Coordinates of C-alpha atoms in Angstrom, one line a residue:
X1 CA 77.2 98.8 10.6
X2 CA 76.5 102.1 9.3
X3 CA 74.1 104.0 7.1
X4 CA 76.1 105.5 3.9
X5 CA 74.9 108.9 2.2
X6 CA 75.6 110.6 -0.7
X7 CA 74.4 114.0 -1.0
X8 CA 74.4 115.9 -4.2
X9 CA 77.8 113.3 -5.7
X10 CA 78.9 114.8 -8.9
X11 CA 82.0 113.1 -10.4
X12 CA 83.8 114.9 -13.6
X13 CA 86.2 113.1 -15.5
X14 CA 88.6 116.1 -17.7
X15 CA 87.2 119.2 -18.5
X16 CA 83.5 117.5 -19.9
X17 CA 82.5 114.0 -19.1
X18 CA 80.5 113.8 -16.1
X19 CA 80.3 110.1 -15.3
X20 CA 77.9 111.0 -12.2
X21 CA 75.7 113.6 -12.4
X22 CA 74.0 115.1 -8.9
X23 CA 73.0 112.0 -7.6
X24 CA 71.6 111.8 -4.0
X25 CA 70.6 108.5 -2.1
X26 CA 70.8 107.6 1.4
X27 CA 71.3 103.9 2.4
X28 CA 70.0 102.5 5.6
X29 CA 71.8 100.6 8.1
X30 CA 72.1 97.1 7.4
X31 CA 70.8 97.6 3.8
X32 CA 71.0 95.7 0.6
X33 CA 71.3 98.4 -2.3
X34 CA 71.7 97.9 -6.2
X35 CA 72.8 100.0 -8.3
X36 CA 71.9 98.6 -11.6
X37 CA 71.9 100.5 -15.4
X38 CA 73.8 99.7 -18.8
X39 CA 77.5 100.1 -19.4
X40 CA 79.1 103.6 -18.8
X41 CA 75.7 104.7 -16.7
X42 CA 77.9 105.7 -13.3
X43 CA 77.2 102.6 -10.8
X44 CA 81.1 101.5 -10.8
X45 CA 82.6 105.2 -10.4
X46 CA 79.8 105.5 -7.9
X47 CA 81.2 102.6 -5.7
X48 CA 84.8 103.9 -6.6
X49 CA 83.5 107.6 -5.0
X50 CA 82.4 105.5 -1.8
X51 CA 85.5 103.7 -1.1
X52 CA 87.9 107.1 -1.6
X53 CA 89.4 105.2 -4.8
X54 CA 88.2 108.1 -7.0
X55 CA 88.1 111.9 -5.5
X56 CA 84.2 113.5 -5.4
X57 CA 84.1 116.6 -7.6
X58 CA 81.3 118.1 -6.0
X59 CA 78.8 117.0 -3.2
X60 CA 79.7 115.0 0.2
X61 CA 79.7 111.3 1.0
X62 CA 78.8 110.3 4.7
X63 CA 79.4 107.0 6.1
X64 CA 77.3 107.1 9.2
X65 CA 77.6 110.5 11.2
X66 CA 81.0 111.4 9.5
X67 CA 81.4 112.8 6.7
X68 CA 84.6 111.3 4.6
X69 CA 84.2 113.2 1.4
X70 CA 88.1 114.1 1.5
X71 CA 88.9 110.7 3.8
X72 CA 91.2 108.5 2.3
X73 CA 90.2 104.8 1.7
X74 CA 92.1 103.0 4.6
X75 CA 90.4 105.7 6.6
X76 CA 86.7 104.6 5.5
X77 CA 86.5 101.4 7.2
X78 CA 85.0 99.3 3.8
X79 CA 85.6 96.0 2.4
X80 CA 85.6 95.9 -1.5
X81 CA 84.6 93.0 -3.3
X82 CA 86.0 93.0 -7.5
X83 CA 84.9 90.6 -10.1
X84 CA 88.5 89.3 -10.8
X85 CA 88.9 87.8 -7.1
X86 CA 92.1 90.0 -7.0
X87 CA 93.3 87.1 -4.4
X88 CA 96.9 86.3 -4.2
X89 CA 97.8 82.9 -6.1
X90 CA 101.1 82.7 -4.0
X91 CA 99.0 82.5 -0.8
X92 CA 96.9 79.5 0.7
X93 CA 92.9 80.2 1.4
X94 CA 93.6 81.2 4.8
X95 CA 96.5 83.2 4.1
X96 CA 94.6 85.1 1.5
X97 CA 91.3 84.9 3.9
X98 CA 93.6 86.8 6.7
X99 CA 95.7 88.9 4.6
X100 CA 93.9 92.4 6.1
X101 CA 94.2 91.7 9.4
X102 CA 97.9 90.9 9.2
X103 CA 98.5 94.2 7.3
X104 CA 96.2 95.4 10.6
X105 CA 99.2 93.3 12.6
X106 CA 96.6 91.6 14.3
X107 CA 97.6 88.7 17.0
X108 CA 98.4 85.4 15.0
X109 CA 96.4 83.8 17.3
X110 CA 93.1 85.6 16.6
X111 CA 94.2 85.9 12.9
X112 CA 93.7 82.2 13.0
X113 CA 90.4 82.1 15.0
X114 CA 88.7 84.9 12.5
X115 CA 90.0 83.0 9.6
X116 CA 88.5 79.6 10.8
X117 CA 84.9 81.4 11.7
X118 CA 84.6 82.4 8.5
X119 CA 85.8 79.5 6.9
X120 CA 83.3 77.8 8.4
X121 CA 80.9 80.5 7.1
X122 CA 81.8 79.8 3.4
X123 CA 82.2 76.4 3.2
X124 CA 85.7 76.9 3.1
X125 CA 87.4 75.1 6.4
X126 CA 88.4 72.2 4.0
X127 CA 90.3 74.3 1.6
X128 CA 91.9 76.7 3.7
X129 CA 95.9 75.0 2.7
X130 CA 94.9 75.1 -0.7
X131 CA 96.3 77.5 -3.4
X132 CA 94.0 79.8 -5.8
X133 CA 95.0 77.6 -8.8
X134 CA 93.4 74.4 -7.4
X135 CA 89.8 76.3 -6.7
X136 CA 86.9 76.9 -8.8
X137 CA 85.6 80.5 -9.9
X138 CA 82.9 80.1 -7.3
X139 CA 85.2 79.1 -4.5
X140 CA 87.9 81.8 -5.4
X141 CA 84.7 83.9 -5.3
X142 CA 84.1 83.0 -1.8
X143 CA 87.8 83.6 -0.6
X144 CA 87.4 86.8 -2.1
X145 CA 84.2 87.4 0.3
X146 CA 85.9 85.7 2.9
X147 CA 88.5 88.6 3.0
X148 CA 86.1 91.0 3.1
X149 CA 84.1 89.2 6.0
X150 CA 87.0 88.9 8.2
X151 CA 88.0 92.5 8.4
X152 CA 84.5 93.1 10.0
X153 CA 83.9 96.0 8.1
X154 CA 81.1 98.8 8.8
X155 CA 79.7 97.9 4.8
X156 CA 80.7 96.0 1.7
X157 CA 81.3 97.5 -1.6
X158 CA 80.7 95.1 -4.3
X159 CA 81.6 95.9 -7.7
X160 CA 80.0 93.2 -10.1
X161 CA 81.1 90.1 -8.0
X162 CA 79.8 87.1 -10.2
X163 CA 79.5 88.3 -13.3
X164 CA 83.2 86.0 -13.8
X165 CA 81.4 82.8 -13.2
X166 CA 78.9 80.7 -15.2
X167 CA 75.3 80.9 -14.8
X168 CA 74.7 77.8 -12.5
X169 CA 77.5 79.2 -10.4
X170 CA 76.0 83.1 -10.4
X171 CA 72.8 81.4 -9.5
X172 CA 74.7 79.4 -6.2
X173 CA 76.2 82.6 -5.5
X174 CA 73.4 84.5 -4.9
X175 CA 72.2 82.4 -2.9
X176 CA 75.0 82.6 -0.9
X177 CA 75.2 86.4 -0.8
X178 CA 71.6 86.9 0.7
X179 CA 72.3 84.1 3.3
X180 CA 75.9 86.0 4.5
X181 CA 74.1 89.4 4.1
X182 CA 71.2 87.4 6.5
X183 CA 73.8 86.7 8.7
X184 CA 75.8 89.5 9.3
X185 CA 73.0 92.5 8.0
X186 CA 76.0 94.5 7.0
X187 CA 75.5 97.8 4.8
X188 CA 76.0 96.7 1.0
X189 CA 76.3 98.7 -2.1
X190 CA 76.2 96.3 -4.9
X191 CA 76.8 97.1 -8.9
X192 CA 75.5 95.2 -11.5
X193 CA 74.1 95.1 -14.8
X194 CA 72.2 91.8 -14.4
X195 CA 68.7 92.5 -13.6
X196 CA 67.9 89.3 -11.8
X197 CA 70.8 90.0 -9.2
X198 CA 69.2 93.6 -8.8
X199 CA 65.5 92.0 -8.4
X200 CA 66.6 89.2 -6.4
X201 CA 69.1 90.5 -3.7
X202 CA 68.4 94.2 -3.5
X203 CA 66.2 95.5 -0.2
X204 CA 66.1 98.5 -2.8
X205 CA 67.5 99.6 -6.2
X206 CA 68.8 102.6 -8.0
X207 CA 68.3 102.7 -11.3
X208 CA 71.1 104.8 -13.1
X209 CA 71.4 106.7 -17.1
X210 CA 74.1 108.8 -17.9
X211 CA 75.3 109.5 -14.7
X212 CA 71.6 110.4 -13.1
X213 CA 69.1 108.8 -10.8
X214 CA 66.2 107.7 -12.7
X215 CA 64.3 105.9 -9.6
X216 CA 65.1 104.5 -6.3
X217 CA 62.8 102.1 -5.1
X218 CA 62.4 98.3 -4.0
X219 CA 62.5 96.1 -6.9
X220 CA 59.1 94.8 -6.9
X221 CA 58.2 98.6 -7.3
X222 CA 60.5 99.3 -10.6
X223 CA 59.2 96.1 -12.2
X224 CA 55.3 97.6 -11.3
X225 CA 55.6 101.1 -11.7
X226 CA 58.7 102.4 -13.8
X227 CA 59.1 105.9 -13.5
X228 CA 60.1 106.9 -17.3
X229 CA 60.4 105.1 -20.6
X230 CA 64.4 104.2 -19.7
X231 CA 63.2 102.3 -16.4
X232 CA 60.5 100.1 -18.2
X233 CA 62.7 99.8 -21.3
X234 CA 65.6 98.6 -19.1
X235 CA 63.7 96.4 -16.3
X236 CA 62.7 93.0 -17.3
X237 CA 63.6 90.2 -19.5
X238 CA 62.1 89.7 -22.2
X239 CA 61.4 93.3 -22.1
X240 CA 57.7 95.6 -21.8
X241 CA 56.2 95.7 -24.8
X242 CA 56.0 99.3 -25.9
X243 CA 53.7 101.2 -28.7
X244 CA 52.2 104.4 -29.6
X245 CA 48.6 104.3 -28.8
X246 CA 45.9 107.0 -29.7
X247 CA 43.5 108.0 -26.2
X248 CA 40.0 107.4 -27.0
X249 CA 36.4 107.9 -24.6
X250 CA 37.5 104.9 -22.4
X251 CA 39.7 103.3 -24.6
X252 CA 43.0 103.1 -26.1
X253 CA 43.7 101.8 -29.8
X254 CA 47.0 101.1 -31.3
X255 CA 47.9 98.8 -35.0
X256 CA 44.6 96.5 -34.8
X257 CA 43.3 96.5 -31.4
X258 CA 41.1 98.9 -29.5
X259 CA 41.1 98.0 -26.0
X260 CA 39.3 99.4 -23.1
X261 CA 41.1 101.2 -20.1
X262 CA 42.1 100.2 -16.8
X263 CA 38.7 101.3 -14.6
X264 CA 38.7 104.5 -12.7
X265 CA 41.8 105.9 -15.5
X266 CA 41.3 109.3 -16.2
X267 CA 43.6 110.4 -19.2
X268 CA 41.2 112.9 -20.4
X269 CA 44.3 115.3 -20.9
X270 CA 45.4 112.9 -23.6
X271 CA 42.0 112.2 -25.4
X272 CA 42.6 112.3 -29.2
X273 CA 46.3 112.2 -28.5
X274 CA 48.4 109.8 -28.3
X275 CA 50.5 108.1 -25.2
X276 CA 53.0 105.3 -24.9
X277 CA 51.3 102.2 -24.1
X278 CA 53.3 99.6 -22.3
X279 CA 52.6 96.4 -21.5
X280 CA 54.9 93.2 -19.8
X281 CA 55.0 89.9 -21.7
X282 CA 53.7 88.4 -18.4
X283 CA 50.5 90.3 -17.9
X284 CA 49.4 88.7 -21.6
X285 CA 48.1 85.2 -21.4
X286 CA 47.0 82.7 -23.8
X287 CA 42.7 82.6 -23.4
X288 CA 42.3 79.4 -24.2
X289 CA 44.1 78.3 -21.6
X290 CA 42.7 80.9 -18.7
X291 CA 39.6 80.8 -19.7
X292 CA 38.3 81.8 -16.0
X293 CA 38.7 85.8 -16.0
X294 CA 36.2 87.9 -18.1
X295 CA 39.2 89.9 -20.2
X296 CA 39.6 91.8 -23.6
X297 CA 41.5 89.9 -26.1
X298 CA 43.8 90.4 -28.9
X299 CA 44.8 88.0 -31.8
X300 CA 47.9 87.7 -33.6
X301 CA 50.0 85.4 -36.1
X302 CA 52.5 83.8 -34.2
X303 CA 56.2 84.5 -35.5
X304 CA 58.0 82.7 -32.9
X305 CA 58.1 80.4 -30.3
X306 CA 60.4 80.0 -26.6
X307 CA 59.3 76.7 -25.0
X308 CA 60.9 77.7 -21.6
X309 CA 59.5 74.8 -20.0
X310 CA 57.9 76.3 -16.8
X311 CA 56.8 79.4 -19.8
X312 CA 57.2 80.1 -23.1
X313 CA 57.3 83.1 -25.0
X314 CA 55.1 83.7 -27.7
X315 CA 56.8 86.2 -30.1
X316 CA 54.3 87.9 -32.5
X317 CA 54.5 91.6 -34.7
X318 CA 51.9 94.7 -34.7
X319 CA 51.2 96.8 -37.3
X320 CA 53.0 99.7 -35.8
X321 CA 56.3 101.1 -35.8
X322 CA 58.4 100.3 -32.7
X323 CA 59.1 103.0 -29.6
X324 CA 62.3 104.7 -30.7
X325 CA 63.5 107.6 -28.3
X326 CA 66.8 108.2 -26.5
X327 CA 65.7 106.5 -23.5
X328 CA 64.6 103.3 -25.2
X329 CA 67.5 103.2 -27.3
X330 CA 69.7 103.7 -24.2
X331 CA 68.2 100.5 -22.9
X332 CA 68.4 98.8 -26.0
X333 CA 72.2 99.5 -26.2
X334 CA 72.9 97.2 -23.1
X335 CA 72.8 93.6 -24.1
X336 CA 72.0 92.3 -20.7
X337 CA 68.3 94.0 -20.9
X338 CA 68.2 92.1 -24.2
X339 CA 65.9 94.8 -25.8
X340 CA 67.5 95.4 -28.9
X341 CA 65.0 95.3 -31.8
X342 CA 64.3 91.6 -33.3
X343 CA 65.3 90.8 -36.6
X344 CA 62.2 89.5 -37.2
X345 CA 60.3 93.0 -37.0
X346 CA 59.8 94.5 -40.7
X347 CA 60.1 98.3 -41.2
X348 CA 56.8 99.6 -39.9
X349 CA 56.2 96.9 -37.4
X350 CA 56.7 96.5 -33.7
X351 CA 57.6 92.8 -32.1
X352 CA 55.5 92.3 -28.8
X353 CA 56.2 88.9 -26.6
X354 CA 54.0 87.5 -24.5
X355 CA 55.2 85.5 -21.5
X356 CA 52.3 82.7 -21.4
X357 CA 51.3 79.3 -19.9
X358 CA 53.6 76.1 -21.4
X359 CA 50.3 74.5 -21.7
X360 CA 49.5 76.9 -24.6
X361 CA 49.5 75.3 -28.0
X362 CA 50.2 78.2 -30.1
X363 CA 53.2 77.3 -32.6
X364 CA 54.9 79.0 -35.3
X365 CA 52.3 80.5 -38.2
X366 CA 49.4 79.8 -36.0
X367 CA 47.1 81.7 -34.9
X368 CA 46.6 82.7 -31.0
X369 CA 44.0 84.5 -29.0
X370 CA 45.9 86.8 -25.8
X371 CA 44.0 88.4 -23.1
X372 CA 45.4 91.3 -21.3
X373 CA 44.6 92.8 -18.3
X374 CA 44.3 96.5 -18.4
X375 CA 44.5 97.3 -15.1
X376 CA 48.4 96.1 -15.5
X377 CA 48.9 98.6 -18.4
X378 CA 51.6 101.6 -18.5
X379 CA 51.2 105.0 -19.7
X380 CA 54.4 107.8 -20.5
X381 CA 54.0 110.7 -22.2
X382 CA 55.2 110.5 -25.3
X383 CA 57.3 113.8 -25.0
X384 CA 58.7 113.8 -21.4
X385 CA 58.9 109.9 -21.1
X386 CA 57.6 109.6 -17.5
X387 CA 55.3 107.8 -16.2
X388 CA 51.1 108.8 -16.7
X389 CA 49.0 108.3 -13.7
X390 CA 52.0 107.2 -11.2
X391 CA 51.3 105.8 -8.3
X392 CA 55.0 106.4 -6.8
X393 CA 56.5 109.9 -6.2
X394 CA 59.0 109.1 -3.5
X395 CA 60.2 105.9 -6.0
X396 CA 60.9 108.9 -8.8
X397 CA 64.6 110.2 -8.8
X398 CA 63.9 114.2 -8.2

């Protein structure tokens, strides 16, 4: 196991495009880190900068207490993990399972030990004279891993791994990447661009935009307490809800509503101005079903509605315009985050969803009464786009 570092990483493709611009994180020992952000933001030619595939154009990359900057990538001591498998279809499981260590000329006898340990560790020691052909995407997955695994690398690279294989499968695999990263508490970078993989398996996560760090923090901490418009645009399904509001004395009003602020707020530098208000589906609830908490409430006509089973989503418009900067439209243009604007929303309107109870009874042109909890609210400044009244320095990207 090591720690990885990169320290100041710029990468510059040509004379102009910088594909990674200054970034700087250090990954513990044993740690699960994400690097998650739309197409084209860095994360790949990030993990491609790690493993020595691509040359650093400025800045130094540390793998422990050496620095491998100008190492080549059989020098590095890391196991890469692709999307596409790239496992041999001429070899059998085991074959393909031991292929590294043979290249390493490694005793047949403990080629065959190694490759039947972890076998064993994937579920595999039933397969293991079987060719790629006869496997499913989840099991070819899994040989894939099991490559890595047996070289006993000092961290994994993993470059999108499951984003080949159907939901029900990426959900199984998961699974199965937090149990083998249990077991073996190797250092793992892991790209992505699908949130829940980033919430669910990261110890922390680096959000990335155009080649730069825009926070580094656990997940639970990103989802809470984004640290610009990009984060909370980008983080969470169905989106935060986003509007210009104007500051009041102890209030906030945008469209309709007038609602008062979270206790103990002071945005007294914005009063009469105006501030992005955000707020997640899932902090607004139906009030006629939790009835029990003393909260403001706003009413709307229902436009739409997602009976999730276990939730539904409540789909409604505002009469305000929607959020439209670089950063939210940089989250918009990834279709994973799902944030592009509704076709529903009219020109001068904004679409809110609230994330609510199944138990609520609100239906299509009905009418429905949503409390909210201000002391869940968000505030960015409508001009710099970070975060009002954060309560996380060290998650912000410097």
């Amino acid at each position: 196991m090591a720690r990885i570092a990169l320290e100041g990483v710029t990468k510059v493709f040509g004379h102009e495009v910088i594909a990674v611009n200054d970034v700087s994180i250090e990954i513990g020992d044993g740690e699960f880190m994400v690097l998650v952000g739309p197409s084209g933001c860095g994360k790949s030619t990030i993990l491609r900068l790690l493993s020595g595939l691509d040359e650093v154009t400025d800045g130094e990359i540390w793998i422990g207490d050496k620095q491998v900057t100008d190492l080549p990538a059989k020098e590095r001591d890391l196991a890469m993990i692709f999307q596409n498998y790239a496992i041999y279809p001429h070899m059998t499981v085991a074959q393909n399972i031991g292929f590294g260590l043979k290249l390493r000329r490694t005793k047949k006898t403990t080629i065959q030990e190694r490759v039947l340990e972890v076998a064993q560790m994937l579920g595999l020691q039933e397969m293991l004279d079987r060719k790629p052909a006869t496997l499913s995407g989840g099991q070819r997955q899994r040989v894939a891993i099991g490559r890595a695994i047996v070289r006993d690398p000092v961290a994994f690279l993993m470059d999108e791994p499951l984003s080949n294989l159907d939901a029900k499968l990426r959900v199984q695999m998961r699974a199965e990447l937090a149990r083998i990263h249990a077991r073996l508490s190797r250092t793992t970078v892991y790209v992505t661009h699908d949130q829940v993989e980033a919430m669910t398996l990261g110890d922390r996560v680096a959000v990335l935009k155009d080649g730069v760090l825009q926070q580094l923090a656990s997940p639970q901490e990103v989802f809470r307490q984004p640290a610009n418009l990009f984060v909370a645009a980008f983080i969470g399904s169905p989106p935060m809800n986003l509007v210009e509001a104007k500051v009041g004395d102890g209030d906030i009003s945008f469209a309709d509503y007038r609602l008062p602020l979270p206790s103990g707020t002071d945005l007294s530098e914005y009063r009469n101005r105006s501030v992005i208000l955000g707020i997640r589906p899932s902090d607004l609830e139906d009030a006629d079903v939790w009835t029990g908490e003393n909260r403001p409430v706003i009413e709307a006509n229902v436009e739409i509605v997602e009976d999730l089973g276990t939730e539904m989503n409540v789909i409604f418009s505002i009469n305000a315009p929607p959020v439209v900067t670089e950063q939210t439209q940089a989250a918009e243009e990834d279709a994973s985050t799902e944030t592009g604007i509704p076709l529903i929303a009219s020109e001068g309107t904004n679409t809110f969803t609230a994330r609510v109870d199944p138990r609520c009874r609100a239906r299509s042109g009905s009418r429905v009464r949503l409390s909210v909890d201000p002391d869940r609210f968000h505030f960015f400044d409508p001009e710099t786009s970070t975060a009002v009244l954060s309560k996380h320095p060290a998650g912000l990207a410097s």
